[in-house]
PDB file of C-alpha atoms in Angstrom:
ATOM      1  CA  UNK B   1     -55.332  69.862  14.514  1.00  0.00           C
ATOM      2  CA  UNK B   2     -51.531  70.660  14.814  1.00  0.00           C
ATOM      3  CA  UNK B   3     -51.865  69.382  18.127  1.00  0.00           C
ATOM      4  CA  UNK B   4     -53.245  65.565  17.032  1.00  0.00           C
ATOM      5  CA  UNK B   5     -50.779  65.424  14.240  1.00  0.00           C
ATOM      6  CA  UNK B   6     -47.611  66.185  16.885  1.00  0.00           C
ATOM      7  CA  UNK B   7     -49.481  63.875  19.465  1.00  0.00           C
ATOM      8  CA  UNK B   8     -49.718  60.824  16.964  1.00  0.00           C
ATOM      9  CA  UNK B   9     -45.898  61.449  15.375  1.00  0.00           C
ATOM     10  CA  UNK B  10     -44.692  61.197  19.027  1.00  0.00           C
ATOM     11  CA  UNK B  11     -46.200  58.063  19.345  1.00  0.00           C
ATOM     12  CA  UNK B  12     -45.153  56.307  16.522  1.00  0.00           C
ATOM     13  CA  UNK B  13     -41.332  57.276  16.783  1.00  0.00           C
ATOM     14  CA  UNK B  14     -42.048  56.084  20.731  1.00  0.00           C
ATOM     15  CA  UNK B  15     -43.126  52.766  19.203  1.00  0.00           C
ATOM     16  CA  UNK B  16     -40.603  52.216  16.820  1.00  0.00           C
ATOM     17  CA  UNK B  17     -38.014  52.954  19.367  1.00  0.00           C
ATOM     18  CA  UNK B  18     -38.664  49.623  20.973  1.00  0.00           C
ATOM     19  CA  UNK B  19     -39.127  47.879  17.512  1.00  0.00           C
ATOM     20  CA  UNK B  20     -35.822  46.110  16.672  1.00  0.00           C
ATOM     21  CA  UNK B  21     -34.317  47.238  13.216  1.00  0.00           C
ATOM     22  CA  UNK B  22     -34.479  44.526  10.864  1.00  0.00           C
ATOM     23  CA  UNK B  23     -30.780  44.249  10.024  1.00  0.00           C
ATOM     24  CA  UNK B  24     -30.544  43.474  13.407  1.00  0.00           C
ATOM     25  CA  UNK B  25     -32.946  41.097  13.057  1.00  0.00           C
ATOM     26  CA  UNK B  26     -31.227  39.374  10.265  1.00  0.00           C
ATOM     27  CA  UNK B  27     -27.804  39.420  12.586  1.00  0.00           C
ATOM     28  CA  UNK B  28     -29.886  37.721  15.114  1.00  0.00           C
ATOM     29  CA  UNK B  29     -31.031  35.450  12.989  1.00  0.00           C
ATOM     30  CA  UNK B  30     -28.094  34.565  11.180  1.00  0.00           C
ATOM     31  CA  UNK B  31     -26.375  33.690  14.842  1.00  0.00           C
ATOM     32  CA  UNK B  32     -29.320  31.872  16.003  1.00  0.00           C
ATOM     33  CA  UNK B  33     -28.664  29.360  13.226  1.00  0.00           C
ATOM     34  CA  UNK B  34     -24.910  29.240  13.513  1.00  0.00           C
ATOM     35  CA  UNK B  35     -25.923  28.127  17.337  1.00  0.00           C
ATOM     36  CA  UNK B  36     -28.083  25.609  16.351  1.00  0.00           C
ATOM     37  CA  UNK B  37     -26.135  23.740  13.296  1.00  0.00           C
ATOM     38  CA  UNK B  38     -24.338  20.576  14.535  1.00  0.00           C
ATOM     39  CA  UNK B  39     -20.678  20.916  14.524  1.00  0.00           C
ATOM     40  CA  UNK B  40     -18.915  19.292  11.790  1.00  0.00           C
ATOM     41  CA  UNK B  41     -16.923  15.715  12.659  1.00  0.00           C
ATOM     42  CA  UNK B  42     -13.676  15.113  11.155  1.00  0.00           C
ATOM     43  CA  UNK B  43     -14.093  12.519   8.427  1.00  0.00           C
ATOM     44  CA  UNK B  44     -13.138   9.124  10.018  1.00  0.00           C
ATOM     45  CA  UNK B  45      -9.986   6.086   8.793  1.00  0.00           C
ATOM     46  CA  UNK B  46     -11.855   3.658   6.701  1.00  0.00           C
ATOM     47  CA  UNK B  47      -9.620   1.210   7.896  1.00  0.00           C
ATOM     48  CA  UNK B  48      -9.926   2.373  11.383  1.00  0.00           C
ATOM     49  CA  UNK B  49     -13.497   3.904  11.882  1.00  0.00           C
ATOM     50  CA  UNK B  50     -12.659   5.168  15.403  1.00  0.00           C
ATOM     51  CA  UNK B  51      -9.854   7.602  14.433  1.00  0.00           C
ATOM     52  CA  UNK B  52      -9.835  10.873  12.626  1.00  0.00           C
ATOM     53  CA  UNK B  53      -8.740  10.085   8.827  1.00  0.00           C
ATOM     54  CA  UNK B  54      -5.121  11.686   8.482  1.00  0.00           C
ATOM     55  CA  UNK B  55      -5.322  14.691   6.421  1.00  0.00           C
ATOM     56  CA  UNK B  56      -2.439  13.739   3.968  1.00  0.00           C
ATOM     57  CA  UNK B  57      -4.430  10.411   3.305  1.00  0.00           C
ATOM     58  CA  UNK B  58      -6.954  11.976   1.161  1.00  0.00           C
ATOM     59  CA  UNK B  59      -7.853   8.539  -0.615  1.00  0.00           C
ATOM     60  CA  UNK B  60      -6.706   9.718  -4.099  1.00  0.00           C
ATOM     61  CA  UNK B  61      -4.021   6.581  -4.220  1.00  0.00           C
ATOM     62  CA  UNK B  62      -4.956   3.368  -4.900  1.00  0.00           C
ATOM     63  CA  UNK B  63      -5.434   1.336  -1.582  1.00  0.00           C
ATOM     64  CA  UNK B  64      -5.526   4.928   0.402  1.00  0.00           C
ATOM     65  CA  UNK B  65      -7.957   3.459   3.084  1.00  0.00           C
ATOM     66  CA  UNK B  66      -6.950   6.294   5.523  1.00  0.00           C
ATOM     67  CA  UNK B  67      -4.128   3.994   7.404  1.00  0.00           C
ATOM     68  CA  UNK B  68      -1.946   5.987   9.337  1.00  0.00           C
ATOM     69  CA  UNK B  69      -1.842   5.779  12.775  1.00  0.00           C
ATOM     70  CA  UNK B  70       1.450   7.186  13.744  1.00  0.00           C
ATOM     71  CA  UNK B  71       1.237   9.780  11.748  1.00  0.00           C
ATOM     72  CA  UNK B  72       4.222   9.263   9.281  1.00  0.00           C
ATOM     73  CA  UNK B  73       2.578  11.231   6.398  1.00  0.00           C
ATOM     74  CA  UNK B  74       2.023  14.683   7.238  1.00  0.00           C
ATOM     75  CA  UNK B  75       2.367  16.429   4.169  1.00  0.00           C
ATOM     76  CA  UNK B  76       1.461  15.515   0.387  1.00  0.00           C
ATOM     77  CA  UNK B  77       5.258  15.514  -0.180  1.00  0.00           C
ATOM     78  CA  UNK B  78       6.230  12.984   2.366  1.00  0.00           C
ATOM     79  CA  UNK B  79       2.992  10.781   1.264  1.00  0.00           C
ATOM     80  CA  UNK B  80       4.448  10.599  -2.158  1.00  0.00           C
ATOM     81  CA  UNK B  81       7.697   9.506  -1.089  1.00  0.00           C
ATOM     82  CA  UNK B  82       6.244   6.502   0.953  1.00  0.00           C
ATOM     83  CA  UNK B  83       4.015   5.770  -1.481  1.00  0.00           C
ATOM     84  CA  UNK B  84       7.263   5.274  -3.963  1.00  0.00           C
ATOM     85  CA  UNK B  85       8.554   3.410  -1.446  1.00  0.00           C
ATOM     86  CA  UNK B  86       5.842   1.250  -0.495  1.00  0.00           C
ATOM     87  CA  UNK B  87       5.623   0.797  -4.663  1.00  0.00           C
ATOM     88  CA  UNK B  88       9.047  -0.387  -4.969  1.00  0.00           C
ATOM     89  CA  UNK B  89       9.128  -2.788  -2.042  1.00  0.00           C
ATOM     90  CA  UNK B  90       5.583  -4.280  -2.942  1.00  0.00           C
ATOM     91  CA  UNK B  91       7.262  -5.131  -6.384  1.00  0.00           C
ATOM     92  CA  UNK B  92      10.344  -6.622  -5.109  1.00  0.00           C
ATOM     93  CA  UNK B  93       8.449  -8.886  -2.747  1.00  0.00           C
ATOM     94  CA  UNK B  94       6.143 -10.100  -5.406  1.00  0.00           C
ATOM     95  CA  UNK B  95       9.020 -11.261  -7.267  1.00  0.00           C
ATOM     96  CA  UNK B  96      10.577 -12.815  -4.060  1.00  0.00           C
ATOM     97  CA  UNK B  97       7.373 -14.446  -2.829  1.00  0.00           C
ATOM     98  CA  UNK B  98       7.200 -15.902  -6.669  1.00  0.00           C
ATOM     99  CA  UNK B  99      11.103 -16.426  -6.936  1.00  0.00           C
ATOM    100  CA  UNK B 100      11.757 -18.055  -3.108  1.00  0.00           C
ATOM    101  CA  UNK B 101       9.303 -21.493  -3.447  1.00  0.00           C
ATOM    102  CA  UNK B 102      10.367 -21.757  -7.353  1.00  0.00           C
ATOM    103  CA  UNK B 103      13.747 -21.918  -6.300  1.00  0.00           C
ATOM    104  CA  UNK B 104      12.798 -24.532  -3.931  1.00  0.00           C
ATOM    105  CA  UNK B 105      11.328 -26.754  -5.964  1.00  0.00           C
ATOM    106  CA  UNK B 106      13.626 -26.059  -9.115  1.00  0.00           C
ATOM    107  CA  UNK B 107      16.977 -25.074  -7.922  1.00  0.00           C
ATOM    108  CA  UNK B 108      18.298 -28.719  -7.064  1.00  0.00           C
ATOM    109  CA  UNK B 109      16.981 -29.985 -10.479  1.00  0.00           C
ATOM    110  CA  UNK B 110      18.474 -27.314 -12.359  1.00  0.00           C
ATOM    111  CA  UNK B 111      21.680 -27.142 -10.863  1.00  0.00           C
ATOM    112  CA  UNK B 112      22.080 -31.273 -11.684  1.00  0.00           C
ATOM    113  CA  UNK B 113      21.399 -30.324 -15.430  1.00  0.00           C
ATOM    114  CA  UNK B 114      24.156 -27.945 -15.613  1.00  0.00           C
ATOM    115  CA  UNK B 115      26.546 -29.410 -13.335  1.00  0.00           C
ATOM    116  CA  UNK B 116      26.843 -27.107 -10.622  1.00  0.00           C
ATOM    117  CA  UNK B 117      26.228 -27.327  -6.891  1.00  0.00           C
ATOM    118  CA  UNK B 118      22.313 -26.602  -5.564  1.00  0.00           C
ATOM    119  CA  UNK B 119      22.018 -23.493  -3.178  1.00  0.00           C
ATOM    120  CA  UNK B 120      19.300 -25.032  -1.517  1.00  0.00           C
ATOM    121  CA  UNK B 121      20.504 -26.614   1.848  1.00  0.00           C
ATOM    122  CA  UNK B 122      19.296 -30.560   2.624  1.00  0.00           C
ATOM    123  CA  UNK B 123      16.264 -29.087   4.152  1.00  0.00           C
ATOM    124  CA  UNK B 124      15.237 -27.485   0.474  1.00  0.00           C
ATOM    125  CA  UNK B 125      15.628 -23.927   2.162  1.00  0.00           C
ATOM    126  CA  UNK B 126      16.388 -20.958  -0.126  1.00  0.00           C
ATOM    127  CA  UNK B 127      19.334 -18.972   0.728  1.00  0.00           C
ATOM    128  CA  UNK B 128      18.641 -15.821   3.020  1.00  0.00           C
ATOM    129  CA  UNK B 129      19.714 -14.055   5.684  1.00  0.00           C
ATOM    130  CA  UNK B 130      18.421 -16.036   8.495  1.00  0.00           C
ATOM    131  CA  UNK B 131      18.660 -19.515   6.637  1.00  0.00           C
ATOM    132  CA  UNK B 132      22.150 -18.678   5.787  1.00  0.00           C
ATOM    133  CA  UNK B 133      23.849 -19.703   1.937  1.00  0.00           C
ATOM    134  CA  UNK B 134      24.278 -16.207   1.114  1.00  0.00           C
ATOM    135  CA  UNK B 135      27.918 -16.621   0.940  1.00  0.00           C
ATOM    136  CA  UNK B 136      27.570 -19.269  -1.953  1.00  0.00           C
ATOM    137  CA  UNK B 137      26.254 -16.968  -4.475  1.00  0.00           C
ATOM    138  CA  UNK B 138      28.619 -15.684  -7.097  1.00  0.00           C
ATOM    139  CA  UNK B 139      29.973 -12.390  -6.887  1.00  0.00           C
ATOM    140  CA  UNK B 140      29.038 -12.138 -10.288  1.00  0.00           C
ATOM    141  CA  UNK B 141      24.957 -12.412  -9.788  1.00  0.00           C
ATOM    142  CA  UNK B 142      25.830  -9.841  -6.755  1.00  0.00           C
ATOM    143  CA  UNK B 143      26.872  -7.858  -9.080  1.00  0.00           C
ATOM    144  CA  UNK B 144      24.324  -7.609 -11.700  1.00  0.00           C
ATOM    145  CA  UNK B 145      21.646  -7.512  -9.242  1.00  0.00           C
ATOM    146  CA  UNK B 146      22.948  -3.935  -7.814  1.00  0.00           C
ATOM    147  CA  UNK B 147      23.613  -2.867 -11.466  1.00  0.00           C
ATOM    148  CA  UNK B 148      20.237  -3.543 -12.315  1.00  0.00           C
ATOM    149  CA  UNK B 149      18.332  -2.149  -9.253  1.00  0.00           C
ATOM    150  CA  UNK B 150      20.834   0.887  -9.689  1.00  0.00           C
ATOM    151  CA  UNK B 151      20.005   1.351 -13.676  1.00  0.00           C
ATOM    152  CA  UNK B 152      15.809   1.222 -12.429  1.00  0.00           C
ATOM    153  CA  UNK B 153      16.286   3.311  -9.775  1.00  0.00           C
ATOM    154  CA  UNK B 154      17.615   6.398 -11.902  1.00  0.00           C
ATOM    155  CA  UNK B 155      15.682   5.802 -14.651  1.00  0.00           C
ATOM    156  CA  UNK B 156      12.832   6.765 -11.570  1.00  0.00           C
ATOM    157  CA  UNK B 157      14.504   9.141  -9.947  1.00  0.00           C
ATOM    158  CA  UNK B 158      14.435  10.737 -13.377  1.00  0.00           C
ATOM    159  CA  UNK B 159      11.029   9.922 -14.189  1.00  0.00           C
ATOM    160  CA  UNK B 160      10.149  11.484 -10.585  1.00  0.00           C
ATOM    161  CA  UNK B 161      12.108  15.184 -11.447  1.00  0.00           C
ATOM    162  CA  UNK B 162      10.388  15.290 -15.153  1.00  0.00           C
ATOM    163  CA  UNK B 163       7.466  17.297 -13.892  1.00  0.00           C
ATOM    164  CA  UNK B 164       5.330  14.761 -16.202  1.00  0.00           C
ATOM    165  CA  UNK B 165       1.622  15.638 -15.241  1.00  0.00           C
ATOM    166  CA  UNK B 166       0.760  11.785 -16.019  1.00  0.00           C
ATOM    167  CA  UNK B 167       3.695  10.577 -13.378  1.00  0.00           C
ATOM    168  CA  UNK B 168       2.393   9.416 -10.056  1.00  0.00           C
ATOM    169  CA  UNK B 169       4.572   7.178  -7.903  1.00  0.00           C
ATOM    170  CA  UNK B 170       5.441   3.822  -9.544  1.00  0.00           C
ATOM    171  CA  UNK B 171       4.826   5.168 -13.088  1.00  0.00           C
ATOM    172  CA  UNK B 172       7.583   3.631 -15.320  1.00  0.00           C
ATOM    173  CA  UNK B 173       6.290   3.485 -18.511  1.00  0.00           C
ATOM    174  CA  UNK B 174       6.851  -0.167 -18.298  1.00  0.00           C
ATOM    175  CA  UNK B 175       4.226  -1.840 -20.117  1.00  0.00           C
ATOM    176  CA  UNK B 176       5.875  -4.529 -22.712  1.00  0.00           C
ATOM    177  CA  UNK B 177       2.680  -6.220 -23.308  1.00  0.00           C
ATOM    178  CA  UNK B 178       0.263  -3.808 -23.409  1.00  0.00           C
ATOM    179  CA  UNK B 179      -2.309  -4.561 -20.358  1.00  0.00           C
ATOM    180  CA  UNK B 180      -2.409  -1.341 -18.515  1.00  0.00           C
ATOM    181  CA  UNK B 181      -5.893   0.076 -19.510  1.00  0.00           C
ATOM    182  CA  UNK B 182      -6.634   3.271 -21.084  1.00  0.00           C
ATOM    183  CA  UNK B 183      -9.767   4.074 -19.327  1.00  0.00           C
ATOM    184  CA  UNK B 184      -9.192   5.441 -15.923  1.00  0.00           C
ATOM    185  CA  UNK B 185     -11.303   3.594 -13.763  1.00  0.00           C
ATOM    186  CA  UNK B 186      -9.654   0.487 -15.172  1.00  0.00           C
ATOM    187  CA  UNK B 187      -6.365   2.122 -14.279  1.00  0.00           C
ATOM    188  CA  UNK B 188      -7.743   2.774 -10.555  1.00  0.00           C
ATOM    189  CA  UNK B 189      -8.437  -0.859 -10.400  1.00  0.00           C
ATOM    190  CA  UNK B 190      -5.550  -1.937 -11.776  1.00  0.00           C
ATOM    191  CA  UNK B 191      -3.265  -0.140  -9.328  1.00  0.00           C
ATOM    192  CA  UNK B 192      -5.411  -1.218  -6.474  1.00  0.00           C
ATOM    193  CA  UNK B 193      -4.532  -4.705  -7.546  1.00  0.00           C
ATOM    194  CA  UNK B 194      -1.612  -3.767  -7.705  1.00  0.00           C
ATOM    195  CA  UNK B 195      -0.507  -2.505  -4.228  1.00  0.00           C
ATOM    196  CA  UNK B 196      -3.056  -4.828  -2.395  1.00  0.00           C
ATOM    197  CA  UNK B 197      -0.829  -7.825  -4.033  1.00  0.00           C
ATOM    198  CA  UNK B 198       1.977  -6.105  -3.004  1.00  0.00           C
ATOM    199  CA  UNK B 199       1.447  -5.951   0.453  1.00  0.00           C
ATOM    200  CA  UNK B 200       0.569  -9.032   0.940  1.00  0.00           C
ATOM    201  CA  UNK B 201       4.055 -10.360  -0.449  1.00  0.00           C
ATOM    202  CA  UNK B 202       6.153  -8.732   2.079  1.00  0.00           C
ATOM    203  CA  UNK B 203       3.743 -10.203   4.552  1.00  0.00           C
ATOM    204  CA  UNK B 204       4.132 -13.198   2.534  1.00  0.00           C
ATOM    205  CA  UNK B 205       8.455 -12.610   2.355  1.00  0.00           C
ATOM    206  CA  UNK B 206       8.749 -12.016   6.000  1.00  0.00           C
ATOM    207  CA  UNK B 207       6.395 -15.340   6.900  1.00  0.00           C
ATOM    208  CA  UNK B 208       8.986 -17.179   4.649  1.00  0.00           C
ATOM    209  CA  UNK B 209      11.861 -16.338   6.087  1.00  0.00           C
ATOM    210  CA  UNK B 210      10.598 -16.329   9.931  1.00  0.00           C
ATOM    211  CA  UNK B 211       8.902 -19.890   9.017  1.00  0.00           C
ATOM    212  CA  UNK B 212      11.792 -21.637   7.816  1.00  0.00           C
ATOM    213  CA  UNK B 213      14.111 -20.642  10.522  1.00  0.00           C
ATOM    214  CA  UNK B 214      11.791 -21.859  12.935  1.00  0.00           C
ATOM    215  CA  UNK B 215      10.889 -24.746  11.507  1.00  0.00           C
ATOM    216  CA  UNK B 216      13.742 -26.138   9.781  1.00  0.00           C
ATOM    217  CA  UNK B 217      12.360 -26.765   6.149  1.00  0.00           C
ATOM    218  CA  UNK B 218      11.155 -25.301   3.060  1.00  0.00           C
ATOM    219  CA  UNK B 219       7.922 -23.385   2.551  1.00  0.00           C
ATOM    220  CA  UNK B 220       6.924 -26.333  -0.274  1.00  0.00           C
ATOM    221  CA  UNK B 221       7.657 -28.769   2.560  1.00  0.00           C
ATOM    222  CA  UNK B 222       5.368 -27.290   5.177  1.00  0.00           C
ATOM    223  CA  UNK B 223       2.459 -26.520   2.536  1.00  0.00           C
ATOM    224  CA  UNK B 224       2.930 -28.851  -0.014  1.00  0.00           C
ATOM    225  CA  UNK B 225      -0.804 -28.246  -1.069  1.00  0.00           C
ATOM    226  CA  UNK B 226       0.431 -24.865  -2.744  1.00  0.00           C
ATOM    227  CA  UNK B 227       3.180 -26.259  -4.729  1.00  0.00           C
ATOM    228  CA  UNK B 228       2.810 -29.820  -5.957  1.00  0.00           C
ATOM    229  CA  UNK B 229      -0.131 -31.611  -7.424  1.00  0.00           C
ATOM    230  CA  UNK B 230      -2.868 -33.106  -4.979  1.00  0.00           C
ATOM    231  CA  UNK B 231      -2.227 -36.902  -5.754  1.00  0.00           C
ATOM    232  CA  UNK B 232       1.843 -35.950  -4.584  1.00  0.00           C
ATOM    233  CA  UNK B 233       0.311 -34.005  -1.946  1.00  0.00           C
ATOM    234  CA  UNK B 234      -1.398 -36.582  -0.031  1.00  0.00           C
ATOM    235  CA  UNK B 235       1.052 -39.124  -0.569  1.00  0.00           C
ATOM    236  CA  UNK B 236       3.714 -36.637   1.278  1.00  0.00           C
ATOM    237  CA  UNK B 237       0.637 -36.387   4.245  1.00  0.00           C
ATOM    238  CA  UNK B 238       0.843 -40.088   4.166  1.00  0.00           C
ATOM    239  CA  UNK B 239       4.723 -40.718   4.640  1.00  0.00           C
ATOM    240  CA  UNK B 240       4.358 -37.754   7.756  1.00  0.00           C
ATOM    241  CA  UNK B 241       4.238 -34.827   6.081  1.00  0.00           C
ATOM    242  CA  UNK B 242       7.990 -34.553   4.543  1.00  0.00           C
ATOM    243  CA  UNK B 243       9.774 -37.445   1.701  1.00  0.00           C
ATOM    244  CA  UNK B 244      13.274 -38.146   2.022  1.00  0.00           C
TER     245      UNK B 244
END
C-alpha cells in the first residue's frame, strides 16, 4: 500500500513538472497581446493630413488646425508668444485692409473739405512703403500712432504678467459694446472668427501693397465691384476699366 501511494505521488510531481505555472502563463499571455496590438500612430496636422501634428499645437486655440511645418513652436511657451503675435498683427491688418481702400476713396474728398493737400497720389494710391508718400504725413500723426501702439502694448504686457487664470493671448478686456459672449462655446467661435479674419487681412495687406506697385493704381480702381455701387461699376467697365 505504501508502495502505490509513493508510486502515484512520484507521478504527479513528474507531471506537474512539465505543467507551466500559471503566473507564467499570465506573463505569457500578457506579452502575447502586447505583440499583437497595433502600434499607436502619431495623431496627424488637420491642415496637413500627411504630417505628424506638432506636439505644441494641441488644438486648444482658436484656428489651431495643427499648422506648423517648420517647427517654430516647440514648447507651450513659445506657442503663446506667437499666438500674441499672430493676435496683434491679425488686428492691425484688419484695420489696414478696412483703413487702405477707405482712404482711397475718401481721402481726396476729405482733404478738399478742409483745405489741405490729398495723400493719395494721381493714381488714387494710399501712401506706403512701396507706393511711396510716407514722407507727407505729419510728424504729428507719427507721433500719436507710436504713443498709442506703445500705451496698448503695456497695458498687454501687463495684462500678460498678471497671472489672470481668464488671460489667454489677445485678452484685453476690451469690450465697449458688450458682444463678446458669456457662454464658452460662443467665445470659441467668436475667437475663431476672429483669427480666421485676421489672417486673411495680412494676406489681404500684402496683396494691396504688391498690387498697386505693380500695377500702377488703386485697389478701388482695379476692383471697383468691391467699393462703388454696381450702376458706377459698370459704367467704369464701360469707359475701360479706370475714369479720369
Amino acid at each position: 500500500m505504501k508502495l502505490s501511494i509513493a508510486i502515484i505521488l512520484s507521478a504527479t510531481a513528474g507531471a506537474s513538472a512539465f505543467a507551466p505555472s500559471s503566473s507564467i502563463a499570465r506573463t505569457t499571455a500578457i506579452r502575447m497581446s502586447d505583440m499583437t496590438e497595433e502600434p499607436v500612430e502619431p495623431d496627424m496636422s488637420q491642415s496637413m493630413p500627411y504630417m505628424a501634428r506638432p506636439l505644441a499645437l494641441t488644438g486648444e486655440l482658436a484656428g489651431d488646425v495643427g499648422f506648423d511645418p517648420l517647427g517654430f513652436a516647440q514648447t507651450e511657451e513659445e506657442l503663446m508668444n506667437y499666438r500674441e503675435c499672430e493676435i496683434k498683427h491679425s488686428r492691425l491688418a484688419m484695420l489696414a485692409a478696412a483703413g487702405w481702400p477707405i482712404s482711397e476713396l475718401f481721402d481726396k474728398k476729405i482733404a478738399a473739405a478742409v483745405n489741405m493737400p490729398a495723400l493719395v497720389d494721381a493714381s488714387d494710391r494710399a501712401p506706403s512703403t512701396l507706393n511711396g508718400g510716407l514722407g507727407q504725413v505729419s510728424p504729428v500723426y507719427w507721433i500719436g500712432v507710436l504713443a498709442v501702439a506703445g500705451a496698448i502694448e503695456f497695458y498687454g504686457i501687463s495684462k500678460l504678467r498678471s497671472n489672470d487664470p481668464e488671460y489667454f493671448p489677445g485678452n484685453l478686456g476690451f469690450d465697449p459694446l458688450g458682444v463678446y459672449p458669456k457662454g464658452a462655446a460662443e467665445q470659441k467661435n467668436m475667437q475663431l472668427a476672429e483669427i480666421k479674419h485676421g489672417r486673411l487681412a495680412m494676406i489681404a495687406i500684402f496683396a494691396f501693397a504688391v498690387q498697386e506697385f505693380v500695377t500702377k493704381a488703386g485697389v478701388v480702381d482695379e476692383t471697383p465691384f468691391f467699393f462703388f455701387p454696381l450702376v458706377q461699376t459698370l459704367k467704369m467697365y464701360t469707359n475701360s476699366g479706370y475714369v479720369q
